[in-house]
mmCIF file of C-alpha atoms in Angstrom:
data_model
loop_
_atom_site.group_PDB
_atom_site.id
_atom_site.type_symbol
_atom_site.label_atom_id
_atom_site.label_comp_id
_atom_site.label_asym_id
_atom_site.label_seq_id
_atom_site.Cartn_x
_atom_site.Cartn_y
_atom_site.Cartn_z
ATOM 1 C CA MET A 1 85.032 20.454 30.174
ATOM 2 C CA SER A 2 81.533 21.158 31.492
ATOM 3 C CA GLU A 3 80.863 21.618 35.182
ATOM 4 C CA PRO A 4 79.796 18.362 36.893
ATOM 5 C CA HIS A 5 76.071 17.904 37.491
ATOM 6 C CA LEU A 6 76.411 17.769 41.254
ATOM 7 C CA ALA A 7 78.484 20.950 41.361
ATOM 8 C CA ARG A 8 75.781 22.822 39.432
ATOM 9 C CA LEU A 9 73.052 21.429 41.652
ATOM 10 C CA ALA A 10 75.033 22.330 44.782
ATOM 11 C CA ALA A 11 75.307 25.943 43.643
ATOM 12 C CA SER A 12 71.548 26.020 43.048
ATOM 13 C CA LEU A 13 70.845 24.654 46.522
ATOM 14 C CA ALA A 14 72.750 27.540 48.096
ATOM 15 C CA ARG A 15 70.095 30.117 47.083
ATOM 16 C CA PRO A 16 67.458 31.020 49.673
ATOM 17 C CA PRO A 17 63.905 29.679 49.324
ATOM 18 C CA ALA A 18 61.142 32.283 49.294
ATOM 19 C CA LYS A 19 58.087 32.566 51.540
ATOM 20 C CA SER A 20 55.937 30.907 48.883
ATOM 21 C CA GLU A 21 58.082 27.763 48.921
ATOM 22 C CA ARG A 22 58.055 27.684 52.707
ATOM 23 C CA LYS A 23 54.262 27.884 52.632
ATOM 24 C CA ARG A 24 54.147 25.041 50.141
ATOM 25 C CA ALA A 25 56.533 23.052 52.329
ATOM 26 C CA ARG A 26 54.143 23.437 55.268
ATOM 27 C CA LEU A 27 51.390 21.755 53.234
ATOM 28 C CA HIS A 28 53.702 18.818 52.512
ATOM 29 C CA LEU A 29 54.662 18.671 56.185
ATOM 30 C CA LEU A 30 50.991 18.329 57.070
ATOM 31 C CA ASP A 31 50.578 15.632 54.413
ATOM 32 C CA TRP A 32 53.520 13.681 55.864
ATOM 33 C CA LEU A 33 52.153 14.019 59.393
ATOM 34 C CA ALA A 34 48.872 12.560 58.131
ATOM 35 C CA CYS A 35 50.727 9.541 56.750
ATOM 36 C CA VAL A 36 52.623 9.067 60.019
ATOM 37 C CA ALA A 37 49.442 9.321 62.088
ATOM 38 C CA GLY A 38 47.658 6.718 59.992
ATOM 39 C CA ALA A 39 50.501 4.180 60.215
ATOM 40 C CA ARG A 40 50.841 4.163 64.012
ATOM 41 C CA GLY A 41 49.337 0.698 64.341
ATOM 42 C CA SER A 42 51.424 -0.933 61.611
ATOM 43 C CA GLU A 43 54.105 -3.596 61.904
ATOM 44 C CA ALA A 44 56.609 -0.972 60.772
ATOM 45 C CA ALA A 45 55.679 1.098 63.840
ATOM 46 C CA ARG A 46 56.441 -1.869 66.094
ATOM 47 C CA VAL A 47 59.879 -2.245 64.527
ATOM 48 C CA ALA A 48 60.531 1.492 64.848
ATOM 49 C CA LYS A 49 59.689 1.471 68.556
ATOM 50 C CA ALA A 50 62.032 -1.439 69.151
ATOM 51 C CA ILE A 51 64.948 0.221 67.393
ATOM 52 C CA SER A 52 64.849 3.926 68.196
ATOM 53 C CA GLY A 53 64.021 6.251 71.066
ATOM 54 C CA SER A 54 63.885 9.292 68.773
ATOM 55 C CA GLY A 55 60.547 10.559 67.507
ATOM 56 C CA TRP A 56 61.791 11.727 64.114
ATOM 57 C CA GLU A 57 63.681 8.464 63.563
ATOM 58 C CA ARG A 58 60.693 6.317 64.512
ATOM 59 C CA ALA A 59 58.548 8.387 62.137
ATOM 60 C CA THR A 60 60.986 7.515 59.341
ATOM 61 C CA TYR A 61 59.494 4.027 59.282
ATOM 62 C CA LEU A 62 55.908 5.262 58.893
ATOM 63 C CA GLY A 63 55.723 7.872 56.134
ATOM 64 C CA ASN A 64 55.179 5.453 53.240
ATOM 65 C CA VAL A 65 53.312 2.579 54.932
ATOM 66 C CA LEU A 66 49.831 3.634 53.759
ATOM 67 C CA GLU A 67 50.880 4.468 50.163
ATOM 68 C CA MET A 68 49.531 8.015 50.654
ATOM 69 C CA ASP A 69 52.863 9.843 50.519
ATOM 70 C CA ASP A 70 53.436 12.707 48.084
ATOM 71 C CA VAL A 71 54.884 11.974 44.636
ATOM 72 C CA HIS A 72 56.727 13.640 41.766
ATOM 73 C CA ARG A 73 55.477 12.219 38.482
ATOM 74 C CA THR A 74 58.418 12.483 36.101
ATOM 75 C CA ALA A 75 61.012 11.546 38.709
ATOM 76 C CA LEU A 76 58.691 8.715 39.821
ATOM 77 C CA LEU A 77 59.548 9.061 43.488
ATOM 78 C CA HIS A 78 58.083 10.042 46.850
ATOM 79 C CA PRO A 79 60.071 12.823 48.531
ATOM 80 C CA GLY A 80 58.081 13.386 51.728
ATOM 81 C CA PRO A 81 58.897 10.164 53.623
ATOM 82 C CA VAL A 82 62.624 10.786 53.184
ATOM 83 C CA ILE A 83 62.855 14.552 53.500
ATOM 84 C CA TRP A 84 60.686 15.334 56.526
ATOM 85 C CA PRO A 85 62.416 13.084 59.067
ATOM 86 C CA VAL A 86 65.735 14.669 58.068
ATOM 87 C CA ALA A 87 64.415 18.225 58.108
ATOM 88 C CA LEU A 88 63.092 17.678 61.656
ATOM 89 C CA SER A 89 66.124 15.776 62.927
ATOM 90 C CA LEU A 90 68.127 18.632 64.495
ATOM 91 C CA PRO A 91 66.360 19.699 67.708
ATOM 92 C CA ASP A 92 67.795 23.211 68.039
ATOM 93 C CA THR A 93 66.632 24.500 64.643
ATOM 94 C CA ASP A 94 63.728 26.879 64.091
ATOM 95 C CA MET A 95 60.832 26.328 61.711
ATOM 96 C CA THR A 96 62.283 28.518 58.969
ATOM 97 C CA ALA A 97 65.487 26.482 58.914
ATOM 98 C CA ARG A 98 63.479 23.256 58.827
ATOM 99 C CA LEU A 99 61.253 24.431 55.997
ATOM 100 C CA ASP A 100 64.269 25.611 53.989
ATOM 101 C CA ALA A 101 65.924 22.240 54.562
ATOM 102 C CA ALA A 102 62.831 20.489 53.227
ATOM 103 C CA VAL A 103 62.663 22.686 50.122
ATOM 104 C CA ARG A 104 66.332 21.944 49.373
ATOM 105 C CA GLY A 105 65.866 18.246 50.037
ATOM 106 C CA TYR A 106 62.910 18.024 47.658
ATOM 107 C CA GLU A 107 64.964 19.934 45.077
ATOM 108 C CA ALA A 108 67.950 17.592 45.080
ATOM 109 C CA MET A 109 65.910 14.394 45.177
ATOM 110 C CA ILE A 110 63.633 15.431 42.302
ATOM 111 C CA ALA A 111 66.268 17.170 40.160
ATOM 112 C CA ILE A 112 68.476 14.089 40.087
ATOM 113 C CA GLY A 113 65.616 11.602 39.951
ATOM 114 C CA ALA A 114 64.188 13.186 36.808
ATOM 115 C CA ALA A 115 67.400 12.334 34.934
ATOM 116 C CA PHE A 116 66.932 8.581 35.424
ATOM 117 C CA ASP A 117 65.099 6.541 32.817
ATOM 118 C CA ALA A 118 62.579 3.735 32.470
ATOM 119 C CA HIS A 119 65.341 1.115 32.689
ATOM 120 C CA HIS A 120 66.207 2.438 36.124
ATOM 121 C CA TYR A 121 62.580 2.406 37.248
ATOM 122 C CA ALA A 122 62.155 -1.160 36.059
ATOM 123 C CA HIS A 123 64.761 -2.407 38.556
ATOM 124 C CA TRP A 124 65.360 0.267 41.179
ATOM 125 C CA HIS A 125 63.108 1.940 43.748
ATOM 126 C CA PRO A 126 63.740 5.637 42.940
ATOM 127 C CA THR A 127 62.624 6.867 46.355
ATOM 128 C CA ALA A 128 65.529 4.859 47.744
ATOM 129 C CA THR A 129 68.151 5.526 45.087
ATOM 130 C CA MET A 130 67.386 9.252 44.946
ATOM 131 C CA GLY A 131 66.487 9.551 48.605
ATOM 132 C CA VAL A 132 70.129 9.620 49.656
ATOM 133 C CA PHE A 133 70.581 12.833 47.631
ATOM 134 C CA GLY A 134 67.497 14.457 49.149
ATOM 135 C CA SER A 135 68.552 13.504 52.647
ATOM 136 C CA ALA A 136 72.069 14.894 52.125
ATOM 137 C CA ALA A 137 70.670 18.162 50.779
ATOM 138 C CA ALA A 138 68.160 18.567 53.606
ATOM 139 C CA PHE A 139 70.651 17.892 56.387
ATOM 140 C CA GLY A 140 73.287 19.913 54.571
ATOM 141 C CA SER A 141 70.900 22.853 54.746
ATOM 142 C CA LEU A 142 70.437 22.399 58.515
ATOM 143 C CA ILE A 143 74.202 22.382 59.158
ATOM 144 C CA ALA A 144 74.946 25.165 56.636
ATOM 145 C CA LEU A 145 77.115 23.394 54.083
ATOM 146 C CA ASP A 146 78.761 25.594 51.477
ATOM 147 C CA ALA A 147 78.481 24.737 47.765
ATOM 148 C CA GLY A 148 81.655 22.630 47.731
ATOM 149 C CA GLN A 149 80.590 20.680 50.799
ATOM 150 C CA TYR A 150 77.142 20.160 49.301
ATOM 151 C CA ALA A 151 78.667 18.648 46.156
ATOM 152 C CA SER A 152 80.846 16.332 48.242
ATOM 153 C CA ALA A 153 77.919 15.252 50.391
ATOM 154 C CA LEU A 154 75.806 14.500 47.311
ATOM 155 C CA GLY A 155 78.653 12.609 45.674
ATOM 156 C CA ASN A 156 79.382 10.439 48.692
ATOM 157 C CA ALA A 157 75.700 9.765 49.376
ATOM 158 C CA GLY A 158 75.100 8.796 45.757
ATOM 159 C CA SER A 159 78.134 6.519 45.693
ATOM 160 C CA VAL A 160 76.193 4.035 47.849
ATOM 161 C CA ALA A 161 72.715 4.635 46.371
ATOM 162 C CA GLY A 162 70.550 1.551 46.004
ATOM 163 C CA GLY A 163 67.198 -0.064 46.613
ATOM 164 C CA LEU A 164 65.962 -2.861 44.346
ATOM 165 C CA TRP A 165 62.310 -3.420 43.504
ATOM 166 C CA HIS A 166 62.564 -7.139 44.213
ATOM 167 C CA MET A 167 60.636 -6.722 47.475
ATOM 168 C CA ARG A 168 57.508 -6.460 45.305
ATOM 169 C CA HIS A 169 57.764 -10.226 44.815
ATOM 170 C CA ASP A 170 57.648 -11.002 48.548
ATOM 171 C CA SER A 171 54.379 -10.460 50.369
ATOM 172 C CA GLY A 172 54.357 -8.571 53.643
ATOM 173 C CA VAL A 173 58.039 -7.638 53.893
ATOM 174 C CA LEU A 174 59.093 -4.253 55.307
ATOM 175 C CA THR A 175 61.827 -3.636 52.745
ATOM 176 C CA LYS A 176 60.136 -0.545 51.350
ATOM 177 C CA GLN A 177 60.203 1.034 54.805
ATOM 178 C CA TRP A 178 63.817 -0.049 55.280
ATOM 179 C CA HIS A 179 64.691 1.734 52.021
ATOM 180 C CA ILE A 180 63.467 5.003 53.536
ATOM 181 C CA VAL A 181 65.417 4.460 56.743
ATOM 182 C CA HIS A 182 68.562 3.698 54.763
ATOM 183 C CA ALA A 183 68.179 6.771 52.541
ATOM 184 C CA VAL A 184 67.606 9.039 55.549
ATOM 185 C CA ARG A 185 70.588 7.717 57.479
ATOM 186 C CA THR A 186 72.951 7.574 54.517
ATOM 187 C CA GLY A 187 72.332 11.074 53.196
ATOM 188 C CA ARG A 188 72.353 12.570 56.666
ATOM 189 C CA ASP A 189 75.688 10.943 57.471
ATOM 190 C CA ALA A 190 77.155 12.031 54.126
ATOM 191 C CA ALA A 191 76.299 15.669 54.880
ATOM 192 C CA LEU A 192 77.737 15.460 58.373
ATOM 193 C CA HIS A 193 80.973 13.929 57.077
ATOM 194 C CA ALA A 194 81.251 16.586 54.345
ATOM 195 C CA LYS A 195 80.925 19.286 57.001
ATOM 196 C CA HIS A 196 84.041 17.871 58.637
ATOM 197 C CA GLY A 197 86.075 17.537 55.450
ATOM 198 C CA ALA A 198 85.058 14.278 53.773
ATOM 199 C CA THR A 199 85.308 15.152 50.075
ATOM 200 C CA GLY A 200 83.346 13.311 47.406
ATOM 201 C CA PRO A 201 83.138 12.749 43.627
ATOM 202 C CA GLN A 202 81.348 15.620 41.907
ATOM 203 C CA ALA A 203 80.977 13.686 38.626
ATOM 204 C CA LEU A 204 79.324 10.788 40.408
ATOM 205 C CA LEU A 205 76.319 10.903 38.068
ATOM 206 C CA GLU A 206 77.896 11.209 34.612
ATOM 207 C CA GLY A 207 81.306 9.668 35.274
ATOM 208 C CA PRO A 208 82.465 6.520 33.433
ATOM 209 C CA GLN A 209 81.691 4.336 36.439
ATOM 210 C CA GLY A 210 78.972 6.556 37.871
ATOM 211 C CA LEU A 211 75.263 6.111 38.490
ATOM 212 C CA PHE A 212 74.112 6.869 34.948
ATOM 213 C CA ALA A 213 76.421 4.162 33.589
ATOM 214 C CA ALA A 214 75.407 1.686 36.271
ATOM 215 C CA MET A 215 71.655 2.280 36.482
ATOM 216 C CA THR A 216 70.361 3.752 33.205
ATOM 217 C CA LYS A 217 70.349 3.194 29.457
ATOM 218 C CA GLU A 218 69.287 6.695 28.380
ATOM 219 C CA PRO A 219 69.897 9.245 31.134
ATOM 220 C CA GLY A 220 68.345 12.668 30.737
ATOM 221 C CA ASP A 221 68.961 16.121 32.143
ATOM 222 C CA LEU A 222 68.535 17.108 35.761
ATOM 223 C CA ALA A 223 65.172 18.770 36.372
ATOM 224 C CA SER A 224 65.057 22.496 36.982
ATOM 225 C CA ALA A 225 62.328 24.844 38.104
ATOM 226 C CA GLY A 226 64.226 27.854 36.781
ATOM 227 C CA SER A 227 64.217 30.547 39.423
ATOM 228 C CA GLY A 228 61.634 28.601 41.438
ATOM 229 C CA TRP A 229 61.817 25.327 43.336
ATOM 230 C CA LEU A 230 60.714 21.838 42.345
ATOM 231 C CA ILE A 231 58.592 21.272 45.445
ATOM 232 C CA GLU A 232 55.887 23.247 43.611
ATOM 233 C CA ALA A 233 55.582 20.394 41.067
ATOM 234 C CA VAL A 234 54.945 17.620 43.591
ATOM 235 C CA SER A 235 51.580 15.861 43.635
ATOM 236 C CA LEU A 236 49.585 15.073 46.764
ATOM 237 C CA LYS A 237 47.780 11.745 47.011
ATOM 238 C CA PRO A 238 44.128 11.711 48.093
ATOM 239 C CA PHE A 239 43.634 7.907 47.910
ATOM 240 C CA ALA A 240 45.149 5.109 50.039
ATOM 241 C CA ALA A 241 46.595 3.145 47.144
ATOM 242 C CA CYS A 242 49.596 3.012 44.821
ATOM 243 C CA ARG A 243 49.759 6.167 42.714
ATOM 244 C CA HIS A 244 49.514 4.056 39.565
ATOM 245 C CA ALA A 245 45.988 3.069 40.639
ATOM 246 C CA HIS A 246 44.869 6.654 41.275
ATOM 247 C CA PRO A 247 43.873 7.502 37.684
ATOM 248 C CA ALA A 248 41.510 4.524 37.578
ATOM 249 C CA ILE A 249 40.117 5.421 41.015
ATOM 250 C CA ASP A 250 39.622 9.010 39.902
ATOM 251 C CA ALA A 251 37.854 8.068 36.660
ATOM 252 C CA ALA A 252 35.644 5.565 38.462
ATOM 253 C CA ARG A 253 34.676 8.252 41.002
ATOM 254 C CA GLU A 254 33.676 10.620 38.205
ATOM 255 C CA LEU A 255 31.489 7.917 36.662
ATOM 256 C CA ARG A 256 29.948 7.163 40.044
ATOM 257 C CA LYS A 257 29.116 10.825 40.614
ATOM 258 C CA ALA A 258 27.326 10.839 37.245
ATOM 259 C CA GLY A 259 25.449 7.644 38.109
ATOM 260 C CA LYS A 260 27.169 5.765 35.276
ATOM 261 C CA LEU A 261 29.538 3.362 37.048
ATOM 262 C CA GLU A 262 28.146 -0.049 36.087
ATOM 263 C CA ALA A 263 29.663 -3.514 35.775
ATOM 264 C CA PRO A 264 31.483 -4.913 33.926
ATOM 265 C CA PHE A 265 34.391 -2.467 34.332
ATOM 266 C CA LEU A 266 37.105 -1.968 31.738
ATOM 267 C CA VAL A 267 40.207 -0.066 32.834
ATOM 268 C CA GLU A 268 42.564 1.184 30.113
ATOM 269 C CA THR A 269 45.742 2.753 31.419
ATOM 270 C CA PHE A 270 49.537 3.063 31.046
ATOM 271 C CA LYS A 271 51.958 0.147 30.998
ATOM 272 C CA ASP A 272 53.584 0.779 34.390
ATOM 273 C CA ALA A 273 50.177 0.750 36.049
ATOM 274 C CA LEU A 274 49.716 -2.805 34.807
ATOM 275 C CA THR A 275 53.281 -3.791 35.690
ATOM 276 C CA PHE A 276 52.798 -2.713 39.282
ATOM 277 C CA CYS A 277 49.045 -3.041 39.811
ATOM 278 C CA ASP A 278 47.514 -5.762 37.622
ATOM 279 C CA ARG A 279 46.544 -7.894 40.595
ATOM 280 C CA PRO A 280 43.080 -9.473 40.264
ATOM 281 C CA ASP A 281 43.248 -11.543 43.454
ATOM 282 C CA PRO A 282 45.023 -9.606 46.233
ATOM 283 C CA GLN A 283 45.566 -11.475 49.474
ATOM 284 C CA THR A 284 46.992 -8.790 51.751
ATOM 285 C CA GLU A 285 46.392 -5.125 52.492
ATOM 286 C CA LEU A 286 49.536 -4.158 50.585
ATOM 287 C CA GLU A 287 48.548 -6.243 47.566
ATOM 288 C CA ALA A 288 45.105 -4.606 47.575
ATOM 289 C CA LYS A 289 46.740 -1.167 47.474
ATOM 290 C CA PHE A 290 48.600 -2.367 44.377
ATOM 291 C CA SER A 291 45.528 -3.770 42.639
ATOM 292 C CA LEU A 292 43.706 -1.873 39.900
ATOM 293 C CA GLN A 293 40.931 -4.424 40.147
ATOM 294 C CA HIS A 294 40.443 -3.846 43.855
ATOM 295 C CA ALA A 295 40.739 -0.062 43.506
ATOM 296 C CA VAL A 296 37.870 0.101 41.017
ATOM 297 C CA ALA A 297 35.799 -2.350 43.073
ATOM 298 C CA VAL A 298 36.240 -0.036 46.075
ATOM 299 C CA ILE A 299 34.711 2.875 44.189
ATOM 300 C CA ALA A 300 31.970 0.744 42.637
ATOM 301 C CA ASP A 301 30.945 -0.317 46.139
ATOM 302 C CA GLY A 302 30.418 3.329 47.135
ATOM 303 C CA ARG A 303 33.614 3.638 49.181
ATOM 304 C CA ASP A 304 36.179 6.455 49.007
ATOM 305 C CA ALA A 305 39.535 4.607 48.815
ATOM 306 C CA GLU A 306 40.482 5.223 52.433
ATOM 307 C CA PRO A 307 42.774 2.857 54.401
ATOM 308 C CA GLU A 308 39.927 0.662 55.671
ATOM 309 C CA ASP A 309 38.899 -0.028 52.067
ATOM 310 C CA PHE A 310 42.062 -2.096 51.544
ATOM 311 C CA SER A 311 41.816 -4.144 54.744
ATOM 312 C CA PRO A 312 41.514 -7.956 54.749
ATOM 313 C CA GLU A 313 37.799 -7.554 55.467
ATOM 314 C CA ALA A 314 37.347 -5.315 52.422
ATOM 315 C CA ILE A 315 39.326 -7.734 50.256
ATOM 316 C CA THR A 316 36.853 -10.465 51.118
ATOM 317 C CA GLU A 317 33.777 -8.276 50.774
ATOM 318 C CA LEU A 318 34.732 -6.948 47.330
ATOM 319 C CA ALA A 319 35.710 -10.241 45.667
ATOM 320 C CA ASP A 320 32.639 -10.392 43.397
ATOM 321 C CA LEU A 321 33.023 -6.782 42.198
ATOM 322 C CA ARG A 322 36.757 -7.253 41.686
ATOM 323 C CA ALA A 323 36.090 -10.224 39.413
ATOM 324 C CA GLN A 324 34.175 -7.901 37.060
ATOM 325 C CA VAL A 325 37.159 -5.587 36.472
ATOM 326 C CA SER A 326 39.361 -6.060 33.386
ATOM 327 C CA VAL A 327 42.564 -4.096 32.826
ATOM 328 C CA VAL A 328 44.476 -3.441 29.605
ATOM 329 C CA GLU A 329 47.174 -1.082 28.389
ATOM 330 C CA ASP A 330 46.304 1.838 26.123
ATOM 331 C CA PRO A 331 49.453 2.797 24.161
ATOM 332 C CA ALA A 332 48.257 6.404 23.819
ATOM 333 C CA ILE A 333 47.976 6.746 27.594
ATOM 334 C CA THR A 334 51.392 5.112 27.990
ATOM 335 C CA ALA A 335 52.860 7.627 25.534
ATOM 336 C CA ARG A 336 51.766 10.523 27.764
ATOM 337 C CA TYR A 337 53.228 8.916 30.887
ATOM 338 C CA PRO A 338 54.926 9.900 33.204
ATOM 339 C CA ALA A 339 54.212 13.560 32.432
ATOM 340 C CA HIS A 340 50.536 12.624 32.742
ATOM 341 C CA PHE A 341 49.094 9.803 34.844
ATOM 342 C CA GLY A 342 45.884 8.883 33.061
ATOM 343 C CA ALA A 343 43.278 6.167 32.719
ATOM 344 C CA ARG A 344 40.005 5.367 30.997
ATOM 345 C CA VAL A 345 37.245 3.509 32.837
ATOM 346 C CA ASN A 346 34.243 2.329 30.800
ATOM 347 C CA GLY A 347 35.022 4.960 28.207
ATOM 348 C CA LEU A 348 35.574 7.939 30.542
ATOM 349 C CA GLU A 349 39.165 9.169 30.209
ATOM 350 C CA LEU A 350 41.099 11.450 32.543
ATOM 351 C CA ILE A 351 44.414 12.875 31.322
ATOM 352 C CA ASP A 352 45.566 14.053 34.760
ATOM 353 C CA THR A 353 44.726 12.790 38.202
ATOM 354 C CA LEU A 354 43.350 14.532 41.281
ATOM 355 C CA GLY A 355 46.269 15.837 43.333
ATOM 356 C CA ASP A 356 48.517 16.590 40.344
ATOM 357 C CA PRO A 357 49.547 20.215 39.657
ATOM 358 C CA GLU A 358 46.985 20.403 36.859
ATOM 359 C CA ARG A 359 44.220 19.277 39.245
ATOM 360 C CA PRO A 360 45.536 20.307 42.650
ATOM 361 C CA VAL A 361 44.012 19.559 46.008
ATOM 362 C CA GLY A 362 44.076 22.483 48.421
ATOM 363 C CA GLU A 363 44.755 22.989 52.080
ATOM 364 C CA ASP A 364 41.231 21.925 53.099
ATOM 365 C CA ALA A 365 41.676 18.544 51.393
ATOM 366 C CA ILE A 366 44.968 17.856 53.183
ATOM 367 C CA ILE A 367 43.450 18.894 56.518
ATOM 368 C CA ALA A 368 40.624 16.431 55.852
ATOM 369 C CA LYS A 369 43.209 13.775 54.943
ATOM 370 C CA LEU A 370 45.006 14.411 58.237
ATOM 371 C CA HIS A 371 41.793 13.982 60.225
ATOM 372 C CA SER A 372 40.836 10.828 58.314
ATOM 373 C CA LEU A 373 44.220 9.147 58.779
ATOM 374 C CA ALA A 374 44.459 10.328 62.385
ATOM 375 C CA ARG A 375 41.186 8.519 63.148
ATOM 376 C CA TRP A 376 42.494 5.408 61.395
ATOM 377 C CA GLY A 377 45.673 5.573 63.468
ATOM 378 C CA GLY A 378 43.912 6.189 66.778
ATOM 379 C CA VAL A 379 44.914 9.849 67.162
ATOM 380 C CA SER A 380 42.436 12.075 69.011
ATOM 381 C CA GLY A 381 40.640 14.912 67.264
ATOM 382 C CA ASN A 382 42.387 17.423 69.520
ATOM 383 C CA ASP A 383 45.805 16.064 68.565
ATOM 384 C CA ALA A 384 44.830 16.182 64.902
ATOM 385 C CA ASP A 385 43.805 19.827 65.250
ATOM 386 C CA ARG A 386 47.087 20.550 67.013
ATOM 387 C CA ALA A 387 49.031 18.926 64.169
ATOM 388 C CA VAL A 388 47.218 21.095 61.620
ATOM 389 C CA SER A 389 48.063 24.236 63.562
ATOM 390 C CA LEU A 390 51.729 23.301 64.120
ATOM 391 C CA ALA A 391 52.271 22.345 60.489
ATOM 392 C CA LEU A 392 50.474 25.166 58.726
ATOM 393 C CA GLU A 393 51.020 28.092 61.070
ATOM 394 C CA GLY A 394 53.249 27.076 63.950
ATOM 395 C CA ASP A 395 56.671 28.434 64.874
ATOM 396 C CA ASP A 396 57.285 26.087 67.792
ATOM 397 C CA PRO A 397 59.579 23.298 66.589
ATOM 398 C CA GLN A 398 59.814 21.758 70.057
ATOM 399 C CA ALA A 399 56.026 21.351 70.183
ATOM 400 C CA LEU A 400 56.123 19.670 66.782
ATOM 401 C CA ASP A 401 58.914 17.355 67.936
ATOM 402 C CA ALA A 402 56.923 16.474 71.065
ATOM 403 C CA LEU A 403 53.835 15.678 68.982
ATOM 404 C CA ILE A 404 55.767 13.324 66.703
ATOM 405 C CA LYS A 405 57.437 11.628 69.666
ATOM 406 C CA GLU A 406 54.052 11.061 71.290
ATOM 407 C CA TRP A 407 52.501 9.704 68.101
ATOM 408 C CA THR A 408 55.326 7.223 67.571
ATOM 409 C CA ARG A 409 55.738 6.117 71.204
#
């Protein structure tokens, strides 16, 4: 009988990350801080303040509000909003321990998420269903679980995995933020219980009544980076919209730079982009972020797809341009998805999107993103500079904790 999936993953998590992965983790930490800074004025922030006195826990509500959180393409999930609150949740841990926890959290969340299929994605929010695994792995790293305890923590966390997409049909709800909070709390608790002897099912994924049977039709293999770590394959999002809209934004920007972006606009893209983002008449900020039509109108109007470009004011101002955008599926682009997020706008096709490993954005771009979202969230330039320093170079975890507590107060 083959070794259970979770047992193999647990053994892999026990190896030490290298300096290169810790450096990469710092970039994702900065990216997450940018997302938190930009969401300070949101309704989710109000709820967080009412519920928690802890900075890291309040920040849990904010990491995915602006739709600018990092993303893994083939697992179709966003690790950062789940992993960073957990990795920063134990006050007496140094930066190396926190970075290692993040690398392990990304690994578990992505490795398991990549095994789930299109049927799962059609009904379940993978950041939520897989987030419990990432949270358990990250906190397990902080409290030094051994391989057996890791497997138990993953099994128990996954036994209550969930998070349905139905919230997409209700305008303005905070369910997506609640999914993150639930994943963080559940995985963290599972790791803590495993540390004290709570054993769990190691065949939770492939077992006869496990997650594959319950949530998939054609499960695949767990992802592996070989001797490396999967955090290296995570994309960073430069635009304040659903990732499915990014290829169209990117192609429209290229046309605009060439002076060739002219109405009418035809967007050809993959099926999931239409499923999630074919929204010609958005009424709210969130709906605008999930609108291909609005995304292309933003670029056609000379804007850069920043948070203010999806505000109620922008929705009104861009109505005429939005009406000139048509969207259709291209089966060839769908066939390349999710390994490649692509789109064609008025004949210009991009196979991969800015921020993906094939077209990476560097440290300077994420620093600029931090400053842009900090301004949007009312954070001073000095505080933004301090965040950059703490994330990319700092070894003062208490200063980082204090910054997050101040931002979320």
